[in-house]
mmCIF file of C-alpha atoms in Angstrom:
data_model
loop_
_atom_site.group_PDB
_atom_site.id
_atom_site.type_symbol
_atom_site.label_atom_id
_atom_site.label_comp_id
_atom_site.label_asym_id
_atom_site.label_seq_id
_atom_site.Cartn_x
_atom_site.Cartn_y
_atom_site.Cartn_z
ATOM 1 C CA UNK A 484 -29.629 -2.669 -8.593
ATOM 2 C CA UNK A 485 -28.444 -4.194 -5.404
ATOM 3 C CA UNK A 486 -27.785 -1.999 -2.506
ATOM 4 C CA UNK A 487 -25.314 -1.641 0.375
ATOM 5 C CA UNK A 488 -24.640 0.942 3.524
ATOM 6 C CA UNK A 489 -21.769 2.608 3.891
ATOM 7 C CA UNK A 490 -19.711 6.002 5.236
ATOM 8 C CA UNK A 491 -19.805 8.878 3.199
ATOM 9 C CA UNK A 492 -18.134 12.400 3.303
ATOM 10 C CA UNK A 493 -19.386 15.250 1.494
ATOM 11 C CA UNK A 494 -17.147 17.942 2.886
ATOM 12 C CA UNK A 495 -13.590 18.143 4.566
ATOM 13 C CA UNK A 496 -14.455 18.950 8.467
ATOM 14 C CA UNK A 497 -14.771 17.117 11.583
ATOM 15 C CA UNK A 498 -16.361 13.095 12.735
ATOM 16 C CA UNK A 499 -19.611 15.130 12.213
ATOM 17 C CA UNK A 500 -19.407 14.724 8.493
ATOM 18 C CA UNK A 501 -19.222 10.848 8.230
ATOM 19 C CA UNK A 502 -22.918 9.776 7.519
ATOM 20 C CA UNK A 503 -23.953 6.330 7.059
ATOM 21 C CA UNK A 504 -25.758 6.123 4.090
ATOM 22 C CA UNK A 505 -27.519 3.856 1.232
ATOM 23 C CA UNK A 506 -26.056 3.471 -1.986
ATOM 24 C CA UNK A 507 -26.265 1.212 -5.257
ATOM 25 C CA UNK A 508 -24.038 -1.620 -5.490
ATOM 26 C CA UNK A 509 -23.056 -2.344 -9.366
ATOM 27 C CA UNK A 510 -21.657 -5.385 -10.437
ATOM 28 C CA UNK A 511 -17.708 -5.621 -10.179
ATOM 29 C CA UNK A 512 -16.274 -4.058 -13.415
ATOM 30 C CA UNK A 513 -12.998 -6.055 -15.314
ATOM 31 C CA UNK A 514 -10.412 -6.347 -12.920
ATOM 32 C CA UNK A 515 -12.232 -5.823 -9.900
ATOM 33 C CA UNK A 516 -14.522 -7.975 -7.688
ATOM 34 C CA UNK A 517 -17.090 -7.655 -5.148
ATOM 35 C CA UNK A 518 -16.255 -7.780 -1.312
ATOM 36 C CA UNK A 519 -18.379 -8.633 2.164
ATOM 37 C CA UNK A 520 -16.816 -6.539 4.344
ATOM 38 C CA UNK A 521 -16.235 -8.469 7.462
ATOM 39 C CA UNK A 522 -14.231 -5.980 9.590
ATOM 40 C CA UNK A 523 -12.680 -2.782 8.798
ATOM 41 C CA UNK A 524 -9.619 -1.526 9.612
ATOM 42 C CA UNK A 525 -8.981 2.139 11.357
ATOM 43 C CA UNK A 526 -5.705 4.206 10.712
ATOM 44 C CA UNK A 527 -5.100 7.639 11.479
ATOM 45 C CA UNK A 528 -4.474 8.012 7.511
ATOM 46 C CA UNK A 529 -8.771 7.926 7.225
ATOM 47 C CA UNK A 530 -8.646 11.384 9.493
ATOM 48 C CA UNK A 531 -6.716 13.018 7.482
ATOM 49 C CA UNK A 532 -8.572 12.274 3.909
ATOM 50 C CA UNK A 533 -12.016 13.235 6.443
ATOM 51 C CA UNK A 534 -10.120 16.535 7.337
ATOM 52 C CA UNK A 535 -8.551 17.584 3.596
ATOM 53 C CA UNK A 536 -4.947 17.048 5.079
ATOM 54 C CA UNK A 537 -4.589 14.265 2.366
ATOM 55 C CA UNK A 538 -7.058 15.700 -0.395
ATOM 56 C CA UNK A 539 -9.052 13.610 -1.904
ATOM 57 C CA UNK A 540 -12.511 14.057 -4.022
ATOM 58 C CA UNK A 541 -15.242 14.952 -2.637
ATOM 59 C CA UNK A 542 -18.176 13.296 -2.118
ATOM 60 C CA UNK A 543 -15.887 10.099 -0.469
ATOM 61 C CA UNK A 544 -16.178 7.320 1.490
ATOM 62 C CA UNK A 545 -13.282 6.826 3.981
ATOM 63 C CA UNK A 546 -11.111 3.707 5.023
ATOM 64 C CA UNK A 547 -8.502 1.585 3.405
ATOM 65 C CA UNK A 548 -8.053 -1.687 5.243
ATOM 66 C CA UNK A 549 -10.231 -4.362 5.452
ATOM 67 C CA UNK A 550 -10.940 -8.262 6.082
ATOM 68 C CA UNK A 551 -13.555 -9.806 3.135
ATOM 69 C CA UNK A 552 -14.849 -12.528 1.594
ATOM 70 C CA UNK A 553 -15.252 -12.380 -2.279
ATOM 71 C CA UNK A 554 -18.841 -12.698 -3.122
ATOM 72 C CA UNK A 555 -18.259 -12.220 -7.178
ATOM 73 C CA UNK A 556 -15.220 -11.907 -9.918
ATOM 74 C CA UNK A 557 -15.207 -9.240 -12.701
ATOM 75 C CA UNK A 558 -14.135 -9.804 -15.971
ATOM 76 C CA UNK A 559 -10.038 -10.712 -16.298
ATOM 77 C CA UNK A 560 -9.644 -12.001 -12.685
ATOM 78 C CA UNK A 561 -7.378 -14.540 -12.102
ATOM 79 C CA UNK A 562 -6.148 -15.999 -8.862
ATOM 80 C CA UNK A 563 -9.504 -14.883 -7.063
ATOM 81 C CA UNK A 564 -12.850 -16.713 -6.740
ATOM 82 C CA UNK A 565 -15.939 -16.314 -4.718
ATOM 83 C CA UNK A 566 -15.453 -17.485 -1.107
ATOM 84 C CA UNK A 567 -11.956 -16.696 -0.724
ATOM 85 C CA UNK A 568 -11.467 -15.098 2.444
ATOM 86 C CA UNK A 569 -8.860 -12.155 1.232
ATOM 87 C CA UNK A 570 -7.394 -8.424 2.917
ATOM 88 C CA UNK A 571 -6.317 -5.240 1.813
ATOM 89 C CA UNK A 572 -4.415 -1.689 2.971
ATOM 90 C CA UNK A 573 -4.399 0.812 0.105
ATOM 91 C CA UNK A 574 -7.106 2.485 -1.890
ATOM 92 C CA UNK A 575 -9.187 3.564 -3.526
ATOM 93 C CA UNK A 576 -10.565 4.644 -0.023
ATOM 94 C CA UNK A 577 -14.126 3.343 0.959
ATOM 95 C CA UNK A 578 -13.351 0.096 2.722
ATOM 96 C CA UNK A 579 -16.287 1.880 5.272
ATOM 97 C CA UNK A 580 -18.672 0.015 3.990
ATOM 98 C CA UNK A 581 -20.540 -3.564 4.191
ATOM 99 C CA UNK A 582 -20.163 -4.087 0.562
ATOM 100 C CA UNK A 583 -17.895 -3.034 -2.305
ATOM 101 C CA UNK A 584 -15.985 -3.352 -5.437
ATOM 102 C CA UNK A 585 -12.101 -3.025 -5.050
ATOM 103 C CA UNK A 586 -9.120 -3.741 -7.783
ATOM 104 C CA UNK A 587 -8.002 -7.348 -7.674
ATOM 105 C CA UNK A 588 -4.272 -6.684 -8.064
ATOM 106 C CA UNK A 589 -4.635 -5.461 -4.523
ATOM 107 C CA UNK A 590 -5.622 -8.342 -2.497
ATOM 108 C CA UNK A 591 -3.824 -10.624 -0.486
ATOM 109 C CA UNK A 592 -5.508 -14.185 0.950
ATOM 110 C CA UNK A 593 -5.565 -14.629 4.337
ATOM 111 C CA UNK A 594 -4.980 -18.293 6.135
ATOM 112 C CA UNK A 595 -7.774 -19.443 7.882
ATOM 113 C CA UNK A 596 -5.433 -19.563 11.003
ATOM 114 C CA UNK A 597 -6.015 -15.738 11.232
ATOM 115 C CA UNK A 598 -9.253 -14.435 11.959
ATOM 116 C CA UNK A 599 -11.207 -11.670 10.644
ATOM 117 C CA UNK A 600 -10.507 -8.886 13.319
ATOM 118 C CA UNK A 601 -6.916 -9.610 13.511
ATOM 119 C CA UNK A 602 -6.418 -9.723 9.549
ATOM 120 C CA UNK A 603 -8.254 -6.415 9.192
ATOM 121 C CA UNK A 604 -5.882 -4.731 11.998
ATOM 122 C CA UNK A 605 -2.632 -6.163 10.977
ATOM 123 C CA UNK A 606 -2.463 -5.251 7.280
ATOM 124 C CA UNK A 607 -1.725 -1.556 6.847
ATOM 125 C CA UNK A 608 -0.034 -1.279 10.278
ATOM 126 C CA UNK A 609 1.656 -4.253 10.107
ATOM 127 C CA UNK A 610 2.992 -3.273 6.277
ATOM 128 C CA UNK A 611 3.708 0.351 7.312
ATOM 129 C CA UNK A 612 6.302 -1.571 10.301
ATOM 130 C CA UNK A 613 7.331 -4.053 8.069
ATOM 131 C CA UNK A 614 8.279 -1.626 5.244
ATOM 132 C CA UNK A 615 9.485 1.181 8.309
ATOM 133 C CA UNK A 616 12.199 -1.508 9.783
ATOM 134 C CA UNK A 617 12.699 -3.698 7.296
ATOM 135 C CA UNK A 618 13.460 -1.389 3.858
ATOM 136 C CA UNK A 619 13.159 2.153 5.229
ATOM 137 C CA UNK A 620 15.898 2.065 7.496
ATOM 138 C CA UNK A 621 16.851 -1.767 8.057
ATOM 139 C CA UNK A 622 17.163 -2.244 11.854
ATOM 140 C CA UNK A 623 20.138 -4.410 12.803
ATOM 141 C CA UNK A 624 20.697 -5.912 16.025
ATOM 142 C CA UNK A 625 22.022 -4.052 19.223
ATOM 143 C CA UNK A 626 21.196 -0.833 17.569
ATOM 144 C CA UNK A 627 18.955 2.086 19.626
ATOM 145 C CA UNK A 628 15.828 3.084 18.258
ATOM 146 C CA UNK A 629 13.801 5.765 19.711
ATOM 147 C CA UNK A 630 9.506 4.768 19.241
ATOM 148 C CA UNK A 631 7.045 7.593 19.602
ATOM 149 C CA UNK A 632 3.879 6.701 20.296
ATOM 150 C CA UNK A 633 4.917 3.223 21.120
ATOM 151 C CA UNK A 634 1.273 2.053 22.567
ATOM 152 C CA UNK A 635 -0.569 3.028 19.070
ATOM 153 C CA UNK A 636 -1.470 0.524 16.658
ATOM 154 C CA UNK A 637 1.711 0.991 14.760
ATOM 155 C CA UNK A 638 3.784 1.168 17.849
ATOM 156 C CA UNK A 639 2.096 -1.916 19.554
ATOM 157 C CA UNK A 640 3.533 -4.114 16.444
ATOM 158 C CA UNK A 641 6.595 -1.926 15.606
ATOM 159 C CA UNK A 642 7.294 -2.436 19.514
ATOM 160 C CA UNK A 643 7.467 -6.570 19.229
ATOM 161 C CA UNK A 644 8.747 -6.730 15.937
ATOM 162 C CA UNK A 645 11.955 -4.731 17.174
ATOM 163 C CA UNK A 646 12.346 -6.816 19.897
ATOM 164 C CA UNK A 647 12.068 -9.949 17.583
ATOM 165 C CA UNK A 648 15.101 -8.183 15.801
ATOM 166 C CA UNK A 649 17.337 -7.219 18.982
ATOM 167 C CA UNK A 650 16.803 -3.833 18.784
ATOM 168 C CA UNK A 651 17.226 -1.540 21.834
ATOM 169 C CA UNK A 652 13.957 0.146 22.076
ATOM 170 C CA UNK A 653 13.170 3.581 23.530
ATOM 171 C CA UNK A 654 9.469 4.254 23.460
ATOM 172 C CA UNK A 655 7.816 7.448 24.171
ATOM 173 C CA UNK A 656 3.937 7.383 25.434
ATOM 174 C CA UNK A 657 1.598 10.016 27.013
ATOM 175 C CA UNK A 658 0.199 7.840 29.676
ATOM 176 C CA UNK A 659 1.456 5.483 32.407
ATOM 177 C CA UNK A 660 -1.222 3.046 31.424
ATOM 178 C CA UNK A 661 0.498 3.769 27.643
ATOM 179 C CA UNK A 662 3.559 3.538 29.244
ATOM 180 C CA UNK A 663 3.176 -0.046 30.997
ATOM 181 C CA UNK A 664 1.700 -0.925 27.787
ATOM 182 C CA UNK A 665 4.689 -0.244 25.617
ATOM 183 C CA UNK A 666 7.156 -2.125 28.467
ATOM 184 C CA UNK A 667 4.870 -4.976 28.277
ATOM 185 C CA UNK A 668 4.621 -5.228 23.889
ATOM 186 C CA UNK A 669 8.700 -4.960 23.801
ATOM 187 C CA UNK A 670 10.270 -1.685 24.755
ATOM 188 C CA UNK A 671 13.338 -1.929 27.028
ATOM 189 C CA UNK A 672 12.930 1.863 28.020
ATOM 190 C CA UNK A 673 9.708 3.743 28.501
ATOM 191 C CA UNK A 674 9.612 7.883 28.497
ATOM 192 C CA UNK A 675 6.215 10.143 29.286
ATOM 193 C CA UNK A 676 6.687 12.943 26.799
ATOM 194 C CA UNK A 677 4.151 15.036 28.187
ATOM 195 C CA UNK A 678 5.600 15.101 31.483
ATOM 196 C CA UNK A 679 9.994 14.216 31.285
ATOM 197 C CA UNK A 680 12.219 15.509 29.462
ATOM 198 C CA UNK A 681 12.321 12.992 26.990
ATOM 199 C CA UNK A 682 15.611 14.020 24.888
ATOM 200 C CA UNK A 683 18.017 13.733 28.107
ATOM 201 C CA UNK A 684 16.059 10.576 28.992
ATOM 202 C CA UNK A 685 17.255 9.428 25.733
ATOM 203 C CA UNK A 686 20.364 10.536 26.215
ATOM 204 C CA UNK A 687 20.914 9.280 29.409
ATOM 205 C CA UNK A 688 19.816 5.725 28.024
ATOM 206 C CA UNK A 689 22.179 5.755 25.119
ATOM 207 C CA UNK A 690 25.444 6.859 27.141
ATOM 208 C CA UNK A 691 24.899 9.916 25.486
ATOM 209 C CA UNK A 692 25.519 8.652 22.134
ATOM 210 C CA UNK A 693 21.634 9.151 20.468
ATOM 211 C CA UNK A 694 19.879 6.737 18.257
ATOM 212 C CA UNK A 695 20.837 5.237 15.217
ATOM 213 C CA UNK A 696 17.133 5.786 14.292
ATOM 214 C CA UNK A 697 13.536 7.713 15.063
ATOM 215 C CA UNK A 698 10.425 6.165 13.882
ATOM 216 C CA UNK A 699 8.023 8.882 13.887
ATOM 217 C CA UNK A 700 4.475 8.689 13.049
ATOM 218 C CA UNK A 701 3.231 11.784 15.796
ATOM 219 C CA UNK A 702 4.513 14.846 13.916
ATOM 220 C CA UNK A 703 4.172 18.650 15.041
ATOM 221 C CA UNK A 704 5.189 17.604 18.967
ATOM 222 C CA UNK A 705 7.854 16.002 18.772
ATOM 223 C CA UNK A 706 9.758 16.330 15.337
ATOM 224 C CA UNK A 707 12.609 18.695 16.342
ATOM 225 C CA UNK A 708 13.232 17.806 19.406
ATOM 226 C CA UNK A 709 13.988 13.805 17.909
ATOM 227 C CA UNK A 710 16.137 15.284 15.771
ATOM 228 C CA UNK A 711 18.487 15.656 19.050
ATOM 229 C CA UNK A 712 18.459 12.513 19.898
ATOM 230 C CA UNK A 713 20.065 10.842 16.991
ATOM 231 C CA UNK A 714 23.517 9.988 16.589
ATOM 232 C CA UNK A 715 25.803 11.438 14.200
ATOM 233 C CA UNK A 716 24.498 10.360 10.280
ATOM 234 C CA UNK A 717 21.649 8.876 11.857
ATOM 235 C CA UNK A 718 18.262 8.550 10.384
ATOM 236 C CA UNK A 719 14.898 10.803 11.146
ATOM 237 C CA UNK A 720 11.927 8.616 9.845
ATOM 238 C CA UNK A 721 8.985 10.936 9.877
ATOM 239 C CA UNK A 722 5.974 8.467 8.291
ATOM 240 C CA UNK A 723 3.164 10.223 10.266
ATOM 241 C CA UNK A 724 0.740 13.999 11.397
ATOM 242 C CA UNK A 725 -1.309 12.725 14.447
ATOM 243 C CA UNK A 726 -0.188 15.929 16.572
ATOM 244 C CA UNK A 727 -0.168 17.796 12.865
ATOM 245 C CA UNK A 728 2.513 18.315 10.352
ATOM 246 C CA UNK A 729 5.723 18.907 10.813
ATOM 247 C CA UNK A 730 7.163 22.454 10.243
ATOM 248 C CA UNK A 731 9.635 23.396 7.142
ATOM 249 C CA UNK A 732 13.368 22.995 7.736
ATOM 250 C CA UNK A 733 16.343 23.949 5.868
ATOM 251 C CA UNK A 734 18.693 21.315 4.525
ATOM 252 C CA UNK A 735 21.645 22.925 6.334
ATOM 253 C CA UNK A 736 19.685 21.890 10.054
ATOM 254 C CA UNK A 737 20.180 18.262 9.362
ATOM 255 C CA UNK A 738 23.975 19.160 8.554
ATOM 256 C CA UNK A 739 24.179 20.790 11.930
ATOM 257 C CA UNK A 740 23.165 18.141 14.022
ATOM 258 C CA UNK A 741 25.422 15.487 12.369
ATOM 259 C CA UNK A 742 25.041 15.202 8.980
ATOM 260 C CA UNK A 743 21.438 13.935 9.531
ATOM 261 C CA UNK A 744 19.202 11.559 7.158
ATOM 262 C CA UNK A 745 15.509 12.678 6.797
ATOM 263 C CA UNK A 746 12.771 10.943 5.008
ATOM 264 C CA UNK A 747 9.122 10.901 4.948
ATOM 265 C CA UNK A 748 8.008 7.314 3.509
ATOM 266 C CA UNK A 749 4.265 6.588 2.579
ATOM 267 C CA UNK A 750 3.319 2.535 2.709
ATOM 268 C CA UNK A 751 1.711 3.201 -0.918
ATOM 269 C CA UNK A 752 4.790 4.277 -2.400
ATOM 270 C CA UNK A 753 6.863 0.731 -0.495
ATOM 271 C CA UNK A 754 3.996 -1.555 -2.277
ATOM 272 C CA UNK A 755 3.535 0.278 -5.385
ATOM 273 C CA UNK A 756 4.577 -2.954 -6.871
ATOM 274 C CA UNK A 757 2.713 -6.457 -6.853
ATOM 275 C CA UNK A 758 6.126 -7.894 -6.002
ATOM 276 C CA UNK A 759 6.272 -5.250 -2.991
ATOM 277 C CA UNK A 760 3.081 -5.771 -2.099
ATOM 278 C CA UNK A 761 3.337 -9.614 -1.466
ATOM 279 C CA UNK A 762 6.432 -9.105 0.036
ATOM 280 C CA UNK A 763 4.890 -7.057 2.804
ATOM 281 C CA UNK A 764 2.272 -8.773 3.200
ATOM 282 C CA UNK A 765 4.477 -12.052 3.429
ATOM 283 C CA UNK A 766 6.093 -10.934 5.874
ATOM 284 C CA UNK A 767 3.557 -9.510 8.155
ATOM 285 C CA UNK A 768 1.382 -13.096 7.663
ATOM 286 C CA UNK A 769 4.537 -14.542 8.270
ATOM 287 C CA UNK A 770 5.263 -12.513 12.010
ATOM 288 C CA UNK A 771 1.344 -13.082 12.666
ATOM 289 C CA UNK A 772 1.321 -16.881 12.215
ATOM 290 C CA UNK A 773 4.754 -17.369 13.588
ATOM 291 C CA UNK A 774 4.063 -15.106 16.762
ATOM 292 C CA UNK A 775 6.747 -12.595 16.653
ATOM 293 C CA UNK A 776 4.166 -10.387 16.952
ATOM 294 C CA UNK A 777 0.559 -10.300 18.481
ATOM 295 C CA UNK A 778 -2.410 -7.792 16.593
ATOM 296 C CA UNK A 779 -4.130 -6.620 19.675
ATOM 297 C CA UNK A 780 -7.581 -5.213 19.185
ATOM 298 C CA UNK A 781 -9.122 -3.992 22.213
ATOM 299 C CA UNK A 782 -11.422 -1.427 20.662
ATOM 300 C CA UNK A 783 -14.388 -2.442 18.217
ATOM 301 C CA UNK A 784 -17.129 -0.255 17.268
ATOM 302 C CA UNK A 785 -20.050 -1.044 14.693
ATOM 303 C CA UNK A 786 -19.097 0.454 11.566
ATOM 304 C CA UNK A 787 -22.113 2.845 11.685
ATOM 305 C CA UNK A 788 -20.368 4.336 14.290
ATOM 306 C CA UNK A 789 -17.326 5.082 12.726
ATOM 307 C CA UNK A 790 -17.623 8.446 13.855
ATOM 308 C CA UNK A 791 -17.650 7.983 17.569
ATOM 309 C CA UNK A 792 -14.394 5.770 17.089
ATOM 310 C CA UNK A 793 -12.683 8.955 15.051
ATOM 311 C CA UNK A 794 -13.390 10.648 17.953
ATOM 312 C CA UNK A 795 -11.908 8.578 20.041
ATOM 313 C CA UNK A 796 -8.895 7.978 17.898
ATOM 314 C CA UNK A 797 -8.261 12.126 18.113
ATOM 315 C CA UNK A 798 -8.272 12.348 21.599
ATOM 316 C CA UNK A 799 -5.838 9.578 22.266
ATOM 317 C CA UNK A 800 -8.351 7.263 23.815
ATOM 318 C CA UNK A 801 -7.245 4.037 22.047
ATOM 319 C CA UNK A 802 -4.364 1.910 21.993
ATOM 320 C CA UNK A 803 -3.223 -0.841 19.832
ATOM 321 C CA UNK A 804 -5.406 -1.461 17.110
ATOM 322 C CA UNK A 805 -9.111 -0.711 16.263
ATOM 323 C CA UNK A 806 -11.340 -2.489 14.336
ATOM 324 C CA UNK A 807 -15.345 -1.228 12.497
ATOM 325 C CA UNK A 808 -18.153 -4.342 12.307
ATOM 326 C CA UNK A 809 -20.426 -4.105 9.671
#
C-alpha cells in the first residue's frame, strides 16, 4: 500500500504532541478522492482540536484547510477529475499531511489566477468573514464596527472587506507594529488593548453612541468589556477562544445593557449546505480575484514543523495568515 507523512496526535496537550509520522495511504473510497497537498492552511480552530477544547477522537491528525491537486477519483464522483487544482475549509481534520483522501462534496476549484499559498490561506478565513459580515450580522454602510484582533488572519481580511463595504472600522491590536498593520489593511481607528482603555476609546470614536456590531474571535479578554461598547439592540458576535472561552452569562445581562443580541456562529454550521458552501466560497474567490481584498501570507513553515508554527501562533507572533509546505 502506498504511503504518505503526515501530523498525528495521540493525546490532547501541548505543540509537543504533533509528530510527523508515516502512514498507509488507501485508495479513495466512493465519494471521496485522493489529494497532493500543496499548502496547508493554519487556523487557531487546529489548537483547539490539539488541546481537547473542541474534542475530537483520538489518535488525530490536525488541520482543515488546504490547497490540492486531485491525483485520483473514488467511485460516484462527479464534477472532479485528476489534475484539477481544488481547496477546502472543513473536516474531517487531517489536511496536515502531504497526501490524503477527503469527501468530494467538499471541494471547491480554484482559478489558476490564484496561487497555491494564497488559496490555502483564504478559504476558511476568508468564509468565516464572508459568512461573519455578510449573513451573521449583514454590515451596511456607515455603520461602526468594533474588530478585535484586527491584524490576525481573520482580521487582516475582515479589515478590507469592511472597508470594501463602508463600514466604520474600530480595530483593537496588542502591538503598534499590529496596530500600523490594521490602519494600513482598512481600519479607520486603531486601539492597543493591552495598554488604553479601549471601551472609552470606542466610545469616544462613536460620539458615545457604541457599535452597531463586535466581531469577536479573541474570547476570555475581552468579551465583557465589548459588550459595553455596543449600541442599544446591537449585536455581540463571539465566533472565537484564542485568549480562552468566554465565561457564562445570564440572559437578563444582555437585557441590561440594551436589549443586547448574542451569538456564537461556527463556519461549519454557515456551509452545512452545498448551496452554502459555494456561496461562500463564491464570494471569497470573487473578493480575491476582484481585489477587494488581499490574502497576505508572511509566515510559511514546512509542514513537518507544524509544531514550531503552533507555537508561534499561541504566543501572538504571527499576523495575517500562515501557511504549512509539504
Amino acid at each position: 500500500m502506498p504511503k504518505t507523512h503526515a501530523i498525528r496526535v495521540e493525546k490532547a496537550g501541548g505543540p509537543e504532541q504533533m509528530k510527523w509520522v508515516e502512514l498507509d495511504l488507501p485508495a479513495p473510497g466512493k465519494g471521496e478522492v485522493q489529494l497532493k497537498n500543496l499548502a496547508c492552511g493554519l487556523n487557531f480552530i487546529d489548537t483547539y482540536h490539539r488541546t481537547g477544547l473542541y474534542p475530537v477522537p483520538l489518535p488525530t491528525g490536525l488541520g482543515l484547510e488546504a490547497c490540492a491537486i486531485v491525483e485520483a477519483v473514488g467511485e460516484g464522483v462527479t464534477g472532479l477529475k485528476a489534475g484539477d487544482r481544488v481547496a477546502h475549509a472543513s473536516g474531517p481534520v487531517g489536511a496536515y499531511a502531504e497526501r490524503r483522501n477527503y469527501p468530494a462534496e467538499k471541494l471547491i476549484k480554484i482559478p489558476d489566477a490564484i496561487d497555491d499559498k494564497t488559496a490555502a490561506a483564504m478559504m476558511l478565513q476568508g468564509m468565516t468573514v464572508e459568512y461573519l459580515i455578510h449573513r451573521t450580522y449583514p454590515v451596511k454602510q456607515g455603520e461602526w464596527v468594533l474588530l478585535h484582533a484586527a491584524a490576525g488572519g481573520v482580521g487582516s481580511i475582515a479589515s478590507q472587506w469592511l472597508n470594501k463595504l463602508g463600514a466604520q472600522v474600530i480595530g483593537t491590536a496588542g502591538s503598534p507594529e499590529k496596530l500600523a498593520l490594521a490602519k494600513e489593511q482598512g481600519c479607520h481607528h486603531v486601539i492597543n488593548y493591552r495598554t488604553e482603555d479601549w471601551v472609552k476609546r470606542v466610545k469616544e470614536i462613536t460620539s458615545g453612541q457604541g457599535v452597531a456590531v463586535v466581531y469577536d474571535g479573541v474570547g476570555k479578554d475581552v468579551f465583557m468589556q465589548s459588550l459595553d461598547c455596543l449600541k442599544p439592540r446591537g449585536y455581540m458576535v463571539q465566533f472565537g477562544n484564542a485568549s480562552g472561552p468566554v465565561p457564562e452569562i445570564s440572559p437578563l445581562l444582555l437585557s441590561q445593557k440594551g436589549s443586547l443580541f448574542l451569538t456564537r456562529p461556527t463556519l461549519m454550521s454557515y456551509t452545512a449546505t452545498r448551496a452554502d458552501l459555494e456561496l461562500s466560497a463564491g464570494r471569497v474567490i470573487e473578493a480575491v480575484t476582484k481585489g477587494w481584498i488581499k490574502i497576505k501570507v508572511p509566515h510559511t513553515y514546512p509542514l513537518k514543523d507544524a509544531a514550531q508554527a503552533h507555537r508561534d501562533l499561541e504566543a501572538r507572533k504571527t499576523t495575517g495568515s500562515v501557511v504549512l509546505v509539504p
